[in-house]
mmCIF file of C-alpha atoms in Angstrom:
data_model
loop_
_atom_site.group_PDB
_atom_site.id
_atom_site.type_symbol
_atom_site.label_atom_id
_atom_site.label_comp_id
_atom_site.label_asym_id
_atom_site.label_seq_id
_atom_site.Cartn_x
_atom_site.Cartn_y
_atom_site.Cartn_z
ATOM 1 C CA UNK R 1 -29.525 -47.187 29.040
ATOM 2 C CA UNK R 2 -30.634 -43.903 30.246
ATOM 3 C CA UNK R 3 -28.284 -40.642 30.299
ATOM 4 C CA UNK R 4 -29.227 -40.299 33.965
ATOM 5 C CA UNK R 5 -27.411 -43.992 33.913
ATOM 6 C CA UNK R 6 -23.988 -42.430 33.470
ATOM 7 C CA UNK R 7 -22.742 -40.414 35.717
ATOM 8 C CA UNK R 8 -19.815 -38.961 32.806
ATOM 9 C CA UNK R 9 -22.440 -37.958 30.208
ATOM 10 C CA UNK R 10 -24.015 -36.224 33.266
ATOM 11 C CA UNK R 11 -20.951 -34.602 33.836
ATOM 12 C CA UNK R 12 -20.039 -33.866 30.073
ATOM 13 C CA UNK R 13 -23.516 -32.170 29.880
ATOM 14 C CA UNK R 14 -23.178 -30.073 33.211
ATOM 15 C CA UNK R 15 -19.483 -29.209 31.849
ATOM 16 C CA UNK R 16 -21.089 -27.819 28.358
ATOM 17 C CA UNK R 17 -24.026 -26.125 30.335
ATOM 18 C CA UNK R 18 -21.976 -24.347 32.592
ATOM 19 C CA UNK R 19 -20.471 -22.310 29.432
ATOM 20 C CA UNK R 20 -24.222 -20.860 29.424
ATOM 21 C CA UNK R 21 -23.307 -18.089 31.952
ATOM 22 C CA UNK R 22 -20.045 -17.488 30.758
ATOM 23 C CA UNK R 23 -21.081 -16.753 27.272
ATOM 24 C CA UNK R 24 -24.036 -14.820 28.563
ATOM 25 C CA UNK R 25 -21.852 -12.523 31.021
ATOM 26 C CA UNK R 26 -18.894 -11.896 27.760
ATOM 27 C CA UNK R 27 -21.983 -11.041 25.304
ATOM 28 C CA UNK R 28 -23.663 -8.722 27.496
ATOM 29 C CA UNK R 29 -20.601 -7.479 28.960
ATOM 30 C CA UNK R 30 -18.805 -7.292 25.772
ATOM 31 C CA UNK R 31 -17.777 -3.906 26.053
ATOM 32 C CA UNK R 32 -16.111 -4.299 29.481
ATOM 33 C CA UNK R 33 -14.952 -7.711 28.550
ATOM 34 C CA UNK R 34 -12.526 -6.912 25.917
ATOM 35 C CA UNK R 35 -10.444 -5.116 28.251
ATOM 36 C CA UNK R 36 -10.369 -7.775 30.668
ATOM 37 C CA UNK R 37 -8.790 -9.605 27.748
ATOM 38 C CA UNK R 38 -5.820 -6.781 26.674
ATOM 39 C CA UNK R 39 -5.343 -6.522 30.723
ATOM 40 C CA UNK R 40 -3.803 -10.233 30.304
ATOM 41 C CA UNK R 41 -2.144 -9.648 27.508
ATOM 42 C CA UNK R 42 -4.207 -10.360 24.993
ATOM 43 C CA UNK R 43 -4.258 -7.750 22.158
ATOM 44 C CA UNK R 44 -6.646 -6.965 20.676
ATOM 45 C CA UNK R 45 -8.621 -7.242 23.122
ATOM 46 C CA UNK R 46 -12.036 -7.728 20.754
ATOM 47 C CA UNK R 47 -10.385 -10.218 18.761
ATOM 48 C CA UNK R 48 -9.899 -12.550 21.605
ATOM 49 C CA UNK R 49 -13.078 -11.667 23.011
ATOM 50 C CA UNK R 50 -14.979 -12.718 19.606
ATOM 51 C CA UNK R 51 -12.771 -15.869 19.403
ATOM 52 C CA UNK R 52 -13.157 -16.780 22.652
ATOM 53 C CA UNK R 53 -17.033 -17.012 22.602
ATOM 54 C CA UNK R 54 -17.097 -18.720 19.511
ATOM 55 C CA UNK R 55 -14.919 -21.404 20.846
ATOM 56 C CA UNK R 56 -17.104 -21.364 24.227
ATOM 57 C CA UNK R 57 -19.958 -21.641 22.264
ATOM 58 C CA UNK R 58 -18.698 -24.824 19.796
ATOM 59 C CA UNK R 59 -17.529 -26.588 23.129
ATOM 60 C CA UNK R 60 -20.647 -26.038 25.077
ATOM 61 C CA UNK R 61 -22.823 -26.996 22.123
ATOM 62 C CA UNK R 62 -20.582 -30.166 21.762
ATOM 63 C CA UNK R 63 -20.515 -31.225 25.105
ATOM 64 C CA UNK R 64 -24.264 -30.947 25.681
ATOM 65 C CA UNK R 65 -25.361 -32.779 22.936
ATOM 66 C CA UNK R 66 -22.349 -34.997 22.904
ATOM 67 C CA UNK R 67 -21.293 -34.052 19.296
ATOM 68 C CA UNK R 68 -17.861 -34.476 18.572
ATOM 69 C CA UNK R 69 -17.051 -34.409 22.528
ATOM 70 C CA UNK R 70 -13.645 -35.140 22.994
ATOM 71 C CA UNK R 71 -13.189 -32.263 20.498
ATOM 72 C CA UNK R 72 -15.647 -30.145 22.380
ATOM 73 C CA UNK R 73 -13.825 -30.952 26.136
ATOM 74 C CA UNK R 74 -10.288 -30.032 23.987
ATOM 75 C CA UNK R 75 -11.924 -26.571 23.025
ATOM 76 C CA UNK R 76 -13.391 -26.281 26.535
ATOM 77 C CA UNK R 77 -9.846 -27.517 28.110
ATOM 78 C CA UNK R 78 -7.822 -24.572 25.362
ATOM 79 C CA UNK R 79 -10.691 -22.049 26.027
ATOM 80 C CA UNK R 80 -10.361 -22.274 30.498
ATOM 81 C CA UNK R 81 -6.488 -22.619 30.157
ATOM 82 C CA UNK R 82 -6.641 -19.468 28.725
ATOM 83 C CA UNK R 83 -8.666 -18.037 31.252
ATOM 84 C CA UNK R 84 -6.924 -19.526 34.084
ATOM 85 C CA UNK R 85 -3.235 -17.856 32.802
ATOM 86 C CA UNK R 86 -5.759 -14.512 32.411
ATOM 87 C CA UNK R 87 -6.849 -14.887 36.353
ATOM 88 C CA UNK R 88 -3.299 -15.716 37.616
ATOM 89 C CA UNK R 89 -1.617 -12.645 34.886
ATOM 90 C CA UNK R 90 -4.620 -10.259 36.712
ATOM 91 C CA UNK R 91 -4.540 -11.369 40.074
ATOM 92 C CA UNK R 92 -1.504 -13.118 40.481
ATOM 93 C CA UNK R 93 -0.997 -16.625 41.566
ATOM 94 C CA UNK R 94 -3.812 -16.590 44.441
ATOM 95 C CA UNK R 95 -5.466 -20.649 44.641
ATOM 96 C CA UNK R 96 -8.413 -19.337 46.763
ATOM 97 C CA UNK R 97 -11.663 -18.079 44.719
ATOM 98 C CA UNK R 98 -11.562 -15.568 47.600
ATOM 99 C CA UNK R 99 -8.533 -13.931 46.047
ATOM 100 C CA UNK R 100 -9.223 -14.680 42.521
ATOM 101 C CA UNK R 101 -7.255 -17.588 41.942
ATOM 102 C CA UNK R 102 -7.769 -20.211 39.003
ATOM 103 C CA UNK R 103 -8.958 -23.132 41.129
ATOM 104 C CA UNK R 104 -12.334 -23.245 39.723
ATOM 105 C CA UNK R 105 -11.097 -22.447 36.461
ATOM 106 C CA UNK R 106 -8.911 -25.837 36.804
ATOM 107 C CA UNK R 107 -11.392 -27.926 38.514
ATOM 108 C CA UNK R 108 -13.915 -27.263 35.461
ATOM 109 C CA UNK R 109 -11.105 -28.178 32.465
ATOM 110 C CA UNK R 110 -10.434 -31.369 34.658
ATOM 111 C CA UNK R 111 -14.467 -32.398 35.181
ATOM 112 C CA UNK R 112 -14.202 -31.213 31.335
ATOM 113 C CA UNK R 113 -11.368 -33.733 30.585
ATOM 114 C CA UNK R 114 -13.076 -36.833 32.871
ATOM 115 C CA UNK R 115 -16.652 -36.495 31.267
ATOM 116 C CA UNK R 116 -14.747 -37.486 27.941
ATOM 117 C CA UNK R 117 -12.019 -40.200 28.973
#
């Protein structure tokens, strides 16, 4: 049997890829990132910054090569709650992505949570 032959490892890997970007824009970012961070609440800013990439970056390895996986989708599940109370602290409880609300946020942690089940 094929990967391609099940759809959840399809979706386990597309959940673990999609951290790619998100790392990416944090690392390159870094410096405006932080504050982004300690605008949420969450001080020091840096230090949740560092933490959170790390923990992106265990989940997304995890999921894509399907090592440890429920462990990686509960570090990928931890690491987008975060973000989602982040979004709704920053831009208050708005659901559309037009607004800024945590929709997508929530739709990934649950596709994150199915690829695993």
């Amino acid at each position: 049997m094929s990967i391609l032959d099940d759809p959840q490892q399809i979706l386990r890997i597309l959940c673990g890829i999609w951290f790619l970007p998100h790392l990416i824009g944090k690392v390159m970012h870094a410096d405006l990132a932080y504050l982004t961070f300690e605008k949420a609440g969450f001080k020091p800013g840096k230090l949740f910054l560092y933490l959170t990439v790390a923990l992106e970056g265990l989940a997304m390895i995890g999921l894509v090569a399907g090592i440890e996986s429920r462990i990686a989708a509960g570090l990928a599940v931890f690491v987008l709650a975060g973000a989602g109370f982040a979004v709704v602290r920053i831009n208050g409880w708005n659901w559309r992505w037009q607004k800024q609300g945590p929709e997508f946020i929530l739709f990934w942690a649950i596709c994150c949570m199915v690829s695993v089940l």
